[in-house]
Structure formats: C-alpha cells, structure tokens
PDB file of C-alpha atoms in Angstrom:
ATOM      1  CA  MET M1033     220.995 126.442  53.041  1.00  0.00           C
ATOM      2  CA  LYS M1034     221.458 124.212  49.789  1.00  0.00           C
ATOM      3  CA  LYS M1035     219.015 125.607  47.831  1.00  0.00           C
ATOM      4  CA  PHE M1036     220.668 129.170  48.497  1.00  0.00           C
ATOM      5  CA  SER M1037     223.925 127.780  47.690  1.00  0.00           C
ATOM      6  CA  LEU M1038     222.570 125.928  44.585  1.00  0.00           C
ATOM      7  CA  ALA M1039     220.664 129.193  42.945  1.00  0.00           C
ATOM      8  CA  LEU M1040     223.773 131.297  44.115  1.00  0.00           C
ATOM      9  CA  ALA M1041     225.881 128.980  41.979  1.00  0.00           C
ATOM     10  CA  ILE M1042     223.628 129.039  39.023  1.00  0.00           C
ATOM     11  CA  SER M1043     223.104 132.583  38.956  1.00  0.00           C
ATOM     12  CA  THR M1044     226.821 133.220  38.887  1.00  0.00           C
ATOM     13  CA  ALA M1045     227.463 130.638  36.285  1.00  0.00           C
ATOM     14  CA  SER M1046     224.772 132.456  34.225  1.00  0.00           C
ATOM     15  CA  LEU M1047     226.640 135.895  34.480  1.00  0.00           C
ATOM     16  CA  LEU M1048     229.466 134.635  33.395  1.00  0.00           C
ATOM     17  CA  ALA M1049     228.606 132.783  30.493  1.00  0.00           C
ATOM     18  CA  GLY M1050     226.536 135.701  29.446  1.00  0.00           C
ATOM     19  CA  VAL M1051     230.041 138.396  29.322  1.00  0.00           C
ATOM     20  CA  SER M1052     231.350 138.882  26.075  1.00  0.00           C
ATOM     21  CA  ALA M1053     235.025 138.984  25.442  1.00  0.00           C
ATOM     22  CA  MET M1054     236.543 142.446  25.839  1.00  0.00           C
ATOM     23  CA  PRO M1055     237.619 143.597  22.257  1.00  0.00           C
ATOM     24  CA  PRO M1056     241.290 143.947  21.741  1.00  0.00           C
ATOM     25  CA  MET M1057     242.594 147.590  22.992  1.00  0.00           C
ATOM     26  CA  PRO M1058     244.615 149.410  20.333  1.00  0.00           C
ATOM     27  CA  PRO M1059     248.265 149.448  21.174  1.00  0.00           C
ATOM     28  CA  SER M1060     249.826 152.392  23.488  1.00  0.00           C
ATOM     29  CA  PHE M1061     253.023 152.242  22.665  1.00  0.00           C
ATOM     30  CA  PRO M1062     254.918 152.630  19.225  1.00  0.00           C
ATOM     31  CA  LYS M1063     256.986 149.662  18.494  1.00  0.00           C
ATOM     32  CA  ALA M1064     260.856 150.350  19.236  1.00  0.00           C
ATOM     33  CA  GLU M1065     261.460 149.938  15.686  1.00  0.00           C
ATOM     34  CA  GLU M1066     258.910 152.675  14.446  1.00  0.00           C
ATOM     35  CA  LYS M1067     260.413 154.893  17.231  1.00  0.00           C
ATOM     36  CA  LYS M1068     262.505 157.629  15.481  1.00  0.00           C
ATOM     37  CA  ARG M1069     263.131 160.105  18.003  1.00  0.00           C
ATOM     38  CA  PRO M1070     262.366 160.317  22.027  1.00  0.00           C
ATOM     39  CA  PHE M1071     259.167 160.955  22.909  1.00  0.00           C
ATOM     40  CA  PRO M1072     258.939 164.982  23.455  1.00  0.00           C
ATOM     41  CA  LYS M1073     258.575 166.231  26.954  1.00  0.00           C
ATOM     42  CA  SER M1074     255.488 168.426  25.906  1.00  0.00           C
ATOM     43  CA  CYS M1075     253.567 165.038  25.757  1.00  0.00           C
ATOM     44  CA  LYS M1076     254.379 163.530  28.790  1.00  0.00           C
ATOM     45  CA  SER M1077     250.846 164.134  30.172  1.00  0.00           C
ATOM     46  CA  ILE M1078     249.129 162.772  27.150  1.00  0.00           C
ATOM     47  CA  PRO M1079     248.354 159.151  26.643  1.00  0.00           C
ATOM     48  CA  MET M1080     249.888 157.357  24.172  1.00  0.00           C
ATOM     49  CA  MET M1081     246.831 156.139  22.780  1.00  0.00           C
ATOM     50  CA  ILE M1082     245.555 159.375  22.379  1.00  0.00           C
ATOM     51  CA  VAL M1083     248.817 160.705  20.601  1.00  0.00           C
ATOM     52  CA  HIS M1084     248.704 157.834  17.987  1.00  0.00           C
ATOM     53  CA  LEU M1085     245.398 157.451  17.049  1.00  0.00           C
ATOM     54  CA  PRO M1086     243.946 155.572  14.350  1.00  0.00           C
ATOM     55  CA  PRO M1087     243.972 157.222  10.728  1.00  0.00           C
ATOM     56  CA  PRO M1088     240.185 157.448  10.153  1.00  0.00           C
ATOM     57  CA  MET M1089     239.854 158.656  13.600  1.00  0.00           C
ATOM     58  CA  GLU M1090     242.709 161.114  13.197  1.00  0.00           C
ATOM     59  CA  LEU M1091     241.008 162.483  10.276  1.00  0.00           C
ATOM     60  CA  GLU M1092     238.039 163.279  12.044  1.00  0.00           C
ATOM     61  CA  PHE M1093     239.756 164.492  14.924  1.00  0.00           C
ATOM     62  CA  ASN M1094     241.467 167.427  13.134  1.00  0.00           C
ATOM     63  CA  SER M1095     238.556 168.133  11.478  1.00  0.00           C
ATOM     64  CA  CYS M1096     236.786 169.088  14.573  1.00  0.00           C
ATOM     65  CA  LYS M1097     239.719 170.688  16.226  1.00  0.00           C
ATOM     66  CA  ASN M1098     239.753 172.306  12.865  1.00  0.00           C
ATOM     67  CA  ASP M1099     235.853 173.777  13.427  1.00  0.00           C
ATOM     68  CA  LEU M1100     235.708 174.348  16.933  1.00  0.00           C
ATOM     69  CA  HIS M1101     238.640 176.327  16.958  1.00  0.00           C
ATOM     70  CA  MET M1102     237.237 178.341  13.797  1.00  0.00           C
ATOM     71  CA  PRO M1103     237.149 182.172  14.841  1.00  0.00           C
ATOM     72  CA  THR M1104     233.709 183.801  14.681  1.00  0.00           C
ATOM     73  CA  ASP M1105     232.797 185.874  11.268  1.00  0.00           C
ATOM     74  CA  SER M1106     232.175 189.023  13.613  1.00  0.00           C
ATOM     75  CA  ALA M1107     235.549 188.597  15.449  1.00  0.00           C
ATOM     76  CA  VAL M1108     237.574 188.212  12.101  1.00  0.00           C
ATOM     77  CA  ALA M1109     235.479 191.139  10.629  1.00  0.00           C
ATOM     78  CA  ARG M1110     236.328 193.050  13.567  1.00  0.00           C
ATOM     79  CA  ALA M1111     240.416 191.856  13.070  1.00  0.00           C
ATOM     80  CA  VAL M1112     240.312 192.698   9.822  1.00  0.00           C
ATOM     81  CA  ILE M1113     239.365 196.238  10.131  1.00  0.00           C
ATOM     82  CA  GLY M1114     241.682 196.757  12.733  1.00  0.00           C
ATOM     83  CA  TRP M1115     244.444 195.575  10.574  1.00  0.00           C
ATOM     84  CA  PHE M1116     243.582 196.619   7.207  1.00  0.00           C
ATOM     85  CA  GLY M1117     241.380 200.093   8.240  1.00  0.00           C
ATOM     86  CA  PRO M1118     237.927 200.768   7.800  1.00  0.00           C
ATOM     87  CA  LYS M1119     237.738 200.072   4.060  1.00  0.00           C
ATOM     88  CA  ALA M1120     238.231 196.679   4.535  1.00  0.00           C
ATOM     89  CA  VAL M1121     234.941 194.447   3.995  1.00  0.00           C
ATOM     90  CA  PHE M1122     235.115 190.948   5.313  1.00  0.00           C
ATOM     91  CA  LYS M1123     233.756 188.389   2.773  1.00  0.00           C
ATOM     92  CA  SER M1124     234.457 184.517   4.586  1.00  0.00           C
ATOM     93  CA  ILE M1125     236.350 182.562   6.985  1.00  0.00           C
ATOM     94  CA  SER M1126     237.357 178.697   5.890  1.00  0.00           C
ATOM     95  CA  VAL M1127     239.819 176.354   7.081  1.00  0.00           C
ATOM     96  CA  ALA M1128     243.273 176.554   5.007  1.00  0.00           C
ATOM     97  CA  GLU M1129     243.413 173.317   2.832  1.00  0.00           C
ATOM     98  CA  ASP M1130     245.834 170.716   3.794  1.00  0.00           C
ATOM     99  CA  PHE M1131     246.435 172.700   7.160  1.00  0.00           C
ATOM    100  CA  PHE M1132     245.864 172.202  11.002  1.00  0.00           C
ATOM    101  CA  ARG M1133     244.331 175.135  13.020  1.00  0.00           C
ATOM    102  CA  LEU M1134     245.054 177.977  10.247  1.00  0.00           C
ATOM    103  CA  TYR M1135     242.366 179.473   8.547  1.00  0.00           C
ATOM    104  CA  GLN M1136     241.637 181.608   5.078  1.00  0.00           C
ATOM    105  CA  VAL M1137     240.039 184.599   5.215  1.00  0.00           C
ATOM    106  CA  ASP M1138     238.511 186.655   2.212  1.00  0.00           C
ATOM    107  CA  PHE M1139     237.811 190.368   2.073  1.00  0.00           C
ATOM    108  CA  THR M1140     238.336 193.299  -0.090  1.00  0.00           C
ATOM    109  CA  ILE M1141     239.326 196.569   0.199  1.00  0.00           C
ATOM    110  CA  GLY M1142     237.692 198.597  -2.518  1.00  0.00           C
ATOM    111  CA  GLU M1143     238.116 196.399  -5.958  1.00  0.00           C
ATOM    112  CA  ASN M1144     240.705 194.510  -4.373  1.00  0.00           C
ATOM    113  CA  SER M1145     240.324 191.310  -3.493  1.00  0.00           C
ATOM    114  CA  MET M1146     242.611 190.224  -0.982  1.00  0.00           C
ATOM    115  CA  THR M1147     243.261 186.543   0.923  1.00  0.00           C
ATOM    116  CA  ILE M1148     244.939 186.514   4.635  1.00  0.00           C
ATOM    117  CA  TYR M1149     246.086 183.574   6.658  1.00  0.00           C
ATOM    118  CA  THR M1150     245.175 183.391  10.391  1.00  0.00           C
ATOM    119  CA  ASN M1151     245.549 181.421  13.545  1.00  0.00           C
ATOM    120  CA  GLU M1152     242.520 180.920  15.886  1.00  0.00           C
ATOM    121  CA  LYS M1153     242.981 183.675  17.899  1.00  0.00           C
ATOM    122  CA  LEU M1154     243.871 186.189  15.436  1.00  0.00           C
ATOM    123  CA  SER M1155     246.594 187.365  16.579  1.00  0.00           C
ATOM    124  CA  LYS M1156     249.010 186.853  13.976  1.00  0.00           C
ATOM    125  CA  PHE M1157     248.534 186.621   9.989  1.00  0.00           C
ATOM    126  CA  LEU M1158     250.134 186.258   6.593  1.00  0.00           C
ATOM    127  CA  ILE M1159     249.164 187.783   3.250  1.00  0.00           C
ATOM    128  CA  SER M1160     248.810 184.930   0.539  1.00  0.00           C
ATOM    129  CA  PRO M1161     251.103 185.890  -2.596  1.00  0.00           C
ATOM    130  CA  GLU M1162     248.070 186.233  -4.866  1.00  0.00           C
ATOM    131  CA  SER M1163     246.484 189.052  -3.112  1.00  0.00           C
ATOM    132  CA  LYS M1164     249.742 191.338  -3.644  1.00  0.00           C
TER     133      LYS M1164
END
C-alpha cells in the first residue's frame, strides 16, 4: 500500500510540474472610461470578447466575412439583367474598398461602362456617380 501511495504521489507531482501556465485572456469588457455609450441591446447575446476583437484579428475577420458573403458571379449576372435589361453584360464583382459587406459590380450596357454597389442579398443597389 505504501508503494502505491508513493507512486501516486510521484505521478501527481510530475503531472503538476509539467502543466504550463495559462496564457493571459483578453479583456472581455471595455473599461469604464472607454465606454462612450451603453452597449446596444442587439448585442446582448454576443460575448464582449467577440465584439472587441484584437485589431489584427478584426481586419482578417472583416475580410473573411466580406469574401464569405460575396454573391456568386451567376447570381449577380442574373440580378444585373433583371435591373437593367437583357442588354446589360456583367463584367466583375469585388468588395467595395473600405466598406463592410458592400460589393462593387462592373458591367456594360452597349458601349457604356457602369458601376453599381450592392449588398450581399442583391436586394438593393446604388449607382456610382461616375456611371451616369
């Protein structure tokens, strides 16, 4: 029984010595002086550590969401034809610069090149001022 107790004590001590310390966790709530307005009710089910991502991760997260929600070429081509008629020819779609989940669509109608901006559902669009 003494040998079993000694073996258990030694194995427990060696396991505890091998465990590394946990890395520091990111702060989950903003400091009181950083809080400029109350936290929106629409965010109540989202953990604060997700809402306040570290800056490098936030840039990659936004880029990922933009790419993930970008409509397919075929869907955009159908939408452009639906909006502007059968003479519209789809060229390309890309993420609008400095925007989140807003997409730039380039197409032509006859000789005229046009650019519009649309959301991921292709339910609304804005005509670029250069296109007029």
